[in-house]
XYZ file of C-alpha atoms in Angstrom:
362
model
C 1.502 16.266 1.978
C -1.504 14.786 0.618
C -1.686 11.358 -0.985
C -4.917 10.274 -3.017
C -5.471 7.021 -2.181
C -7.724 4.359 -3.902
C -8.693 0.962 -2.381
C -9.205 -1.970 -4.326
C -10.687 -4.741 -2.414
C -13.516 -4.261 0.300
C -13.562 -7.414 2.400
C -11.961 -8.096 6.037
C -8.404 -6.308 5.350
C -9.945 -4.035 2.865
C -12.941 -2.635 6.096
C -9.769 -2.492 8.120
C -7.588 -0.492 5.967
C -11.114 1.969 5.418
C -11.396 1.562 9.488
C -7.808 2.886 9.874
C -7.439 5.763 7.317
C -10.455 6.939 9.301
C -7.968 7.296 12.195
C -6.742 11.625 12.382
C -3.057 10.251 12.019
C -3.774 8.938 8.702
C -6.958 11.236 7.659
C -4.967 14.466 7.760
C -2.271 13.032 4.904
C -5.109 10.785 2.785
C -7.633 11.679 0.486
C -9.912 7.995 -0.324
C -11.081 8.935 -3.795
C -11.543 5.563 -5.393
C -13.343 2.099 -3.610
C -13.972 -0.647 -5.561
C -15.442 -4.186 -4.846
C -14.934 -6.876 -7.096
C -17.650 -5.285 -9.443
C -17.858 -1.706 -9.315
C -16.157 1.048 -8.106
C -17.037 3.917 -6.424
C -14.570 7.038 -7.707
C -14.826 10.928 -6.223
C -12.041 13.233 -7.184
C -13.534 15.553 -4.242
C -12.685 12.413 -1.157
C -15.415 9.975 -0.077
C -16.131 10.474 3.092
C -15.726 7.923 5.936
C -16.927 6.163 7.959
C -19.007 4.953 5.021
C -22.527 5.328 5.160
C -23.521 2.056 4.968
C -21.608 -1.443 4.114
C -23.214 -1.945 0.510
C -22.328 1.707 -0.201
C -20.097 0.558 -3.051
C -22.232 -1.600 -3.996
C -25.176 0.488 -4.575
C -23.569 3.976 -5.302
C -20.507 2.689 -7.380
C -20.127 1.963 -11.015
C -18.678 -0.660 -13.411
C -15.379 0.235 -14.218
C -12.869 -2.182 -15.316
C -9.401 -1.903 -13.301
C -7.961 -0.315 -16.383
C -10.916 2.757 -16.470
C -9.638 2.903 -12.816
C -5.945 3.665 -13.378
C -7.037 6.064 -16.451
C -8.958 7.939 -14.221
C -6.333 8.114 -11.603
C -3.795 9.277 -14.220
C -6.546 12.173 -15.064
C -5.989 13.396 -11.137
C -2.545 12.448 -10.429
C -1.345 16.178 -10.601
C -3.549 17.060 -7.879
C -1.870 15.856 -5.147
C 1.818 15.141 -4.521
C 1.454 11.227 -4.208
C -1.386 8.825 -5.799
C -1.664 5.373 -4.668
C -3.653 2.148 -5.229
C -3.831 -0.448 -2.254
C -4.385 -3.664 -3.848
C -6.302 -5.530 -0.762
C -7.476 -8.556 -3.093
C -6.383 -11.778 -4.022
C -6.708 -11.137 -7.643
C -4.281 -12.747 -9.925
C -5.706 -10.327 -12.313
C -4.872 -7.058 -10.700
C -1.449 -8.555 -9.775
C -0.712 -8.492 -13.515
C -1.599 -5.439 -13.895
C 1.375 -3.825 -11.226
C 3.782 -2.993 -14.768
C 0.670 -0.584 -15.652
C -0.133 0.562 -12.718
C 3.208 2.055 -12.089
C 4.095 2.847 -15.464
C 1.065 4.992 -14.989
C 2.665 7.018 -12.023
C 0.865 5.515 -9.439
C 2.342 3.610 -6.401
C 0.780 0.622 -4.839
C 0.969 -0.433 -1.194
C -0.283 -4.372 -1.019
C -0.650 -7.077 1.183
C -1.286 -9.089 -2.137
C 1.467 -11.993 -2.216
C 0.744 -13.042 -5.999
C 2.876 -10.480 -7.833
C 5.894 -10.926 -6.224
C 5.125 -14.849 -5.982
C 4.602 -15.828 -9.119
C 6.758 -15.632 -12.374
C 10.154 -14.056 -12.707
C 8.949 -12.931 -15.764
C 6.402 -10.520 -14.087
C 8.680 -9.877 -11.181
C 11.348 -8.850 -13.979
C 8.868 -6.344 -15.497
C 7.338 -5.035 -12.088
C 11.328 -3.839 -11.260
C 11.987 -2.562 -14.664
C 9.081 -0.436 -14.371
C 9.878 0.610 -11.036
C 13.927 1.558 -12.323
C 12.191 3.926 -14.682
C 10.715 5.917 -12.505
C 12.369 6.435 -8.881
C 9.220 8.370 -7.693
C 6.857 5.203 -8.114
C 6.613 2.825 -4.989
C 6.091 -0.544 -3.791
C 5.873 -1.254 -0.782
C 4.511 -4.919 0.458
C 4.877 -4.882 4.259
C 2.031 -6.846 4.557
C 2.486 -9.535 2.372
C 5.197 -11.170 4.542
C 4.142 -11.597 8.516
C 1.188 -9.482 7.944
C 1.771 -6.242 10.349
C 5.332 -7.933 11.726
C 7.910 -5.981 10.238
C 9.802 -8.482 8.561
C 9.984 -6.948 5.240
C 11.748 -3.434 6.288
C 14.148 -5.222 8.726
C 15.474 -7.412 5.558
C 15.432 -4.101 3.570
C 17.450 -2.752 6.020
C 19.539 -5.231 6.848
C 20.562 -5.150 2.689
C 20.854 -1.655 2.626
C 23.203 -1.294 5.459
C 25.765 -3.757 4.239
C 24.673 -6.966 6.320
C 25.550 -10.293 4.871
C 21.886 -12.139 5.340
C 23.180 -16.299 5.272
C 19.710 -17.900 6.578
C 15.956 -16.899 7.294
C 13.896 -19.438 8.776
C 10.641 -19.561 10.382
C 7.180 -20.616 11.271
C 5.655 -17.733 8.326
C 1.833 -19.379 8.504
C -0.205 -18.427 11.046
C -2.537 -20.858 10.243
C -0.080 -23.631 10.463
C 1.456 -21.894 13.491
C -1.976 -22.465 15.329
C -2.623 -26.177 14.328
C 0.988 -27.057 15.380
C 1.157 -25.126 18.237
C -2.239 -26.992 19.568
C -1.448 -30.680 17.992
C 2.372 -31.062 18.943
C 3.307 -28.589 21.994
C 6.438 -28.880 24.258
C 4.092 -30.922 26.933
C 1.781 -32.986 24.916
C -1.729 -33.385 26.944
C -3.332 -37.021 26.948
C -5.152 -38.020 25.246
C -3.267 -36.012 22.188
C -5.850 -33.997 20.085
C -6.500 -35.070 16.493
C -5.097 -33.389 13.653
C -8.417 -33.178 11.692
C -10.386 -31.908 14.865
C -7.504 -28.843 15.015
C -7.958 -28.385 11.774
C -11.754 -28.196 12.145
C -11.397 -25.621 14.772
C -9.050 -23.594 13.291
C -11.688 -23.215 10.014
C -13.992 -22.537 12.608
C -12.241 -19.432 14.038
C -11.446 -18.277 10.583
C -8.002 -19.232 10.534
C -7.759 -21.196 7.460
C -8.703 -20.422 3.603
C -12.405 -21.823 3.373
C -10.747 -25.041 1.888
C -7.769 -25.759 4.438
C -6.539 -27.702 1.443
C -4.664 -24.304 0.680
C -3.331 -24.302 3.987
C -1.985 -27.412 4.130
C -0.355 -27.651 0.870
C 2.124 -25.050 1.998
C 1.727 -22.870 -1.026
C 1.486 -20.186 1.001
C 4.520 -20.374 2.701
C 6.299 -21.189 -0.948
C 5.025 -17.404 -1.708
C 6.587 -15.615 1.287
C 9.878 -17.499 0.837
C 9.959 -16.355 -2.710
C 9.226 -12.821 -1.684
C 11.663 -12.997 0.812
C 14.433 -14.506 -1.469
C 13.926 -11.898 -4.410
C 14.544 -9.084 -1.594
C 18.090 -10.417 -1.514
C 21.097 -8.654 -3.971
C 21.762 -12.922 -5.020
C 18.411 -14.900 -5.155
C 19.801 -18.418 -3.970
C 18.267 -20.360 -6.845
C 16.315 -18.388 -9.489
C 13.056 -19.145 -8.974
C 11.907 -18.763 -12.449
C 8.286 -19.483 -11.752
C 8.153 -18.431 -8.830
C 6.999 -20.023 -5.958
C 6.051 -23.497 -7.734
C 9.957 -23.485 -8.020
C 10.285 -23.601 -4.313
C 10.048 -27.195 -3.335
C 7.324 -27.630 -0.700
C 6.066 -30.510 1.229
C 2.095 -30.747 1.255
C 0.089 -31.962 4.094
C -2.738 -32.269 2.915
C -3.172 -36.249 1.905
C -3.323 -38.143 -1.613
C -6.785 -37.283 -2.987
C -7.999 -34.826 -1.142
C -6.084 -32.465 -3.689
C -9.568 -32.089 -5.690
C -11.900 -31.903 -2.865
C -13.741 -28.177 -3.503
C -16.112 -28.452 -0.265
C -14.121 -26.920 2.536
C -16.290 -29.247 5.234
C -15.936 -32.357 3.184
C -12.545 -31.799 3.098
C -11.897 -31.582 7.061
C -14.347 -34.911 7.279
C -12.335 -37.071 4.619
C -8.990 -35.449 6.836
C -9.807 -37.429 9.939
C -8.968 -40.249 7.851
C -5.019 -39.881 8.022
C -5.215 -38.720 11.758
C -3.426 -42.043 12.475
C -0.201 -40.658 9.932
C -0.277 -37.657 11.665
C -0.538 -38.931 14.876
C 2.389 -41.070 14.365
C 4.618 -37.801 13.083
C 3.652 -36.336 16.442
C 4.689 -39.571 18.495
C 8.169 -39.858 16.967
C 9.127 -36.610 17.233
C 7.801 -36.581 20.770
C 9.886 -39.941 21.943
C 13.026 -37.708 20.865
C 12.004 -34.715 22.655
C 10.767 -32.508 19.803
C 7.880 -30.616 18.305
C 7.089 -30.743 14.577
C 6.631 -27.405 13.207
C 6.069 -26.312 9.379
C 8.873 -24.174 8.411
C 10.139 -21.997 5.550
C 14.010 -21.625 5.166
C 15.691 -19.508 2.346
C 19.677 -20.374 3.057
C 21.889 -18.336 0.832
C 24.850 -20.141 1.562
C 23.436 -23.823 0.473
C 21.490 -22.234 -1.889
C 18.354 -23.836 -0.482
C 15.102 -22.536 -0.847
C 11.928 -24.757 0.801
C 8.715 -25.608 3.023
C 8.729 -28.390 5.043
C 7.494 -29.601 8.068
C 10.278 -30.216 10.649
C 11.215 -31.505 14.269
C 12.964 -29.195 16.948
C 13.606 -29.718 20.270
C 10.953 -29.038 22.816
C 13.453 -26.641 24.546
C 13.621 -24.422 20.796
C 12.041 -21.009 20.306
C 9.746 -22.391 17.752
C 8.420 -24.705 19.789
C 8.263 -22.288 23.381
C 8.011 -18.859 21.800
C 4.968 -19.578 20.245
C 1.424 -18.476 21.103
C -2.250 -18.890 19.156
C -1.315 -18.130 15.502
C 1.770 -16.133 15.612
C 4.453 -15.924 13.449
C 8.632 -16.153 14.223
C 11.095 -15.688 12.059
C 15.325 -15.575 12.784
C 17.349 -13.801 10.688
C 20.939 -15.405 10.498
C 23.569 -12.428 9.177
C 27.238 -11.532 9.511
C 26.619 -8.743 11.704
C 24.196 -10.668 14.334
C 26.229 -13.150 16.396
C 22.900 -14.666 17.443
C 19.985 -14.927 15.168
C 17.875 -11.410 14.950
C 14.459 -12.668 15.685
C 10.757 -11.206 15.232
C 7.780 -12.926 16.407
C 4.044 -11.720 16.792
C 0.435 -12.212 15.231
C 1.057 -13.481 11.899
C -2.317 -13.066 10.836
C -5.758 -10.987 10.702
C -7.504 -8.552 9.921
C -6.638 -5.228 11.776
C -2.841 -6.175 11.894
C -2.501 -6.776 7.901
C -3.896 -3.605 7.545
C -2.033 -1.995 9.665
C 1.477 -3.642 8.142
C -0.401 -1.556 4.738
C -0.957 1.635 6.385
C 2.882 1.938 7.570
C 3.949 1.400 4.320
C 1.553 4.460 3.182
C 3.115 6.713 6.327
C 6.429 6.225 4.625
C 5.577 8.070 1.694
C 4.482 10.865 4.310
């Protein structure tokens, strides 16, 4: 089988995803004949070779096309091969709109993207419509839950085999994961780290957004636990808009909120170390770690972020290395919760969570 496959998106996941359908396993099913940046695209019928020749190659050999010129001239090929995909490997709000099109057109989409399936049940309503029309369409989001951690298909499957999923909870941001993992640990050290001067490392080693302000403010987390809720056959509350309906406790302090320098930001932090400090100490006199946690419970009907305490003695708090990810699945058919854990973030492993979605359509 071939697929033609176009990549939209050319930053760290998007020079993995080229990196990997470089590898034979994936060359000998893939043809890569569209690559676009955010402003022009780079489109050959015939396959673009890879490795590319050069990093700008996009840049200086591509086009402007908008994202609509794109799927028109995907249409135009789609009979030439027996699948046609776009990755979406942005963070575009604007090509998440444009999913209904995209598959309406015929062609699937593989996506670690989060914002589609995040944001209003209006657009999630239309993105399953579309794909009800047309059984051949796909897609698949592996990636946009646990990055390359299969948490996605193990909840599909789980559904689709009759299980009764009751709870999922877990630590779902790596970047949280890390600054937890170093501030509040089973044996704190002494003196106790600040939280600002975790924080500062962890934008330092590339963990956070560039403004850990959309770290902190749990947003993200809000996003998976809607994705993860919509996957079930009854959504515990609605969600209507998505995941601002998910209620979600913010760390990051009163008046920061409008702080756009990502280093000012982490400098005007260390100015509630002493709240944070005092979260840590509590928790510690009981024996227990604070962790930030997502829970979607289907029998409360809860859906929400939060940061937490668990005992020191808890998975979350011992299972836990770096910036990896755990999540339990609580079910009928698992006496004790099913749990995966592993890197919850980066580069090669997102991508990697894309290109098993695009060996299923193998």
């Amino acid at each position: 089988m071939t697929i033609q496959v176009a990549l939209v998106g050319t930053g760290l996941v998007g020079s993995a995803i080229l990196g990997q359908l470089a590898l034979p396993t994936l060359a000998k099913h893939c043809l890569l004949v569209s690559l676009s940046n955010s402003k022009r695209t780079l489109f050959s019928p015939g396959g673009i070779p890879l490795p590319l020749p050069s990093p700008d190659h996009v840049q200086s050999q591509g086009e402007e096309l908008l994202l609509s010129q794109v799927v028109d001239k995907l249409k135009s090929i789609k009979d030439k091969a027996e699948k046609t995909v776009l990755i979406d490997s942005t963070a575009s709000s604007t090509v998440a709109e444009s999913y209904p099109d995209i598959l309406q057109a015929g062609i699937s989409i593989l996506t670690p993207n989060k914002l589609a399936l995040s944001s209003s049940a209006a657009l999630f309503a239309r993105i399953q419509e579309t794909l009800a029309a047309d059984p051949s369409v796909r897609l698949l989001h592996e990636a946009t839950v646990g990055a390359g951690l299969p948490i996605i298909s193990t909840l599909n499957d789980l559904v689709r085999t009759g299980d009764k999923v009751k709870r999922i909870e877990g630590v779902f941001s790596g970047t949280l994961s890390y600054i937890f993992n170093h501030f509040s640990p089973p044996s704190a050290p002494s003196p106790p780290p600040k939280f600002s001067d975790i924080v500062a490392r962890a934008k330092e080693l590339g963990y956070t957004e560039p403004n850990p302000h959309a770290d902190l403010n749990g947003s993200d987390v809000a996003r998976k636990l809607t994705i993860l809720a919509r996957l079930l056959p009854e959504t515990p509350i609605p969600l209507p808009e998505g995941y601002q309906s998910v209620p979600t406790s913010s760390l990051s302090p009163e008046g920061l909120e409008e702080v756009e320098d990502g280093d000012e930001y982490v400098r005007r932090l260390a100015d509630s170390d002493y709240e944070f400090e005092s979260l840590r100490r509590q928790a510690q006199d009981m024996g227990q770690v604070l962790r930030y946690v997502g829970v979607v419970d289907v029998e409360k009907g809860i859906v929400k972020a939060s940061l937490e305490t668990y005992p020191a003695t808890h998975p979350f708090a011992t299972s836990l290395g770096g910036s990896d990810n755990i999540i339990a699945f609580h079910t009928e058919r698992y006496n004790r919760p099913l749990i995966i854990q592993g890197a919850g973030a980066g580069a090669a492993v997102t991508a990697m969570g894309v290109m098993s979605d695009l060996l299923k359509l193998v």
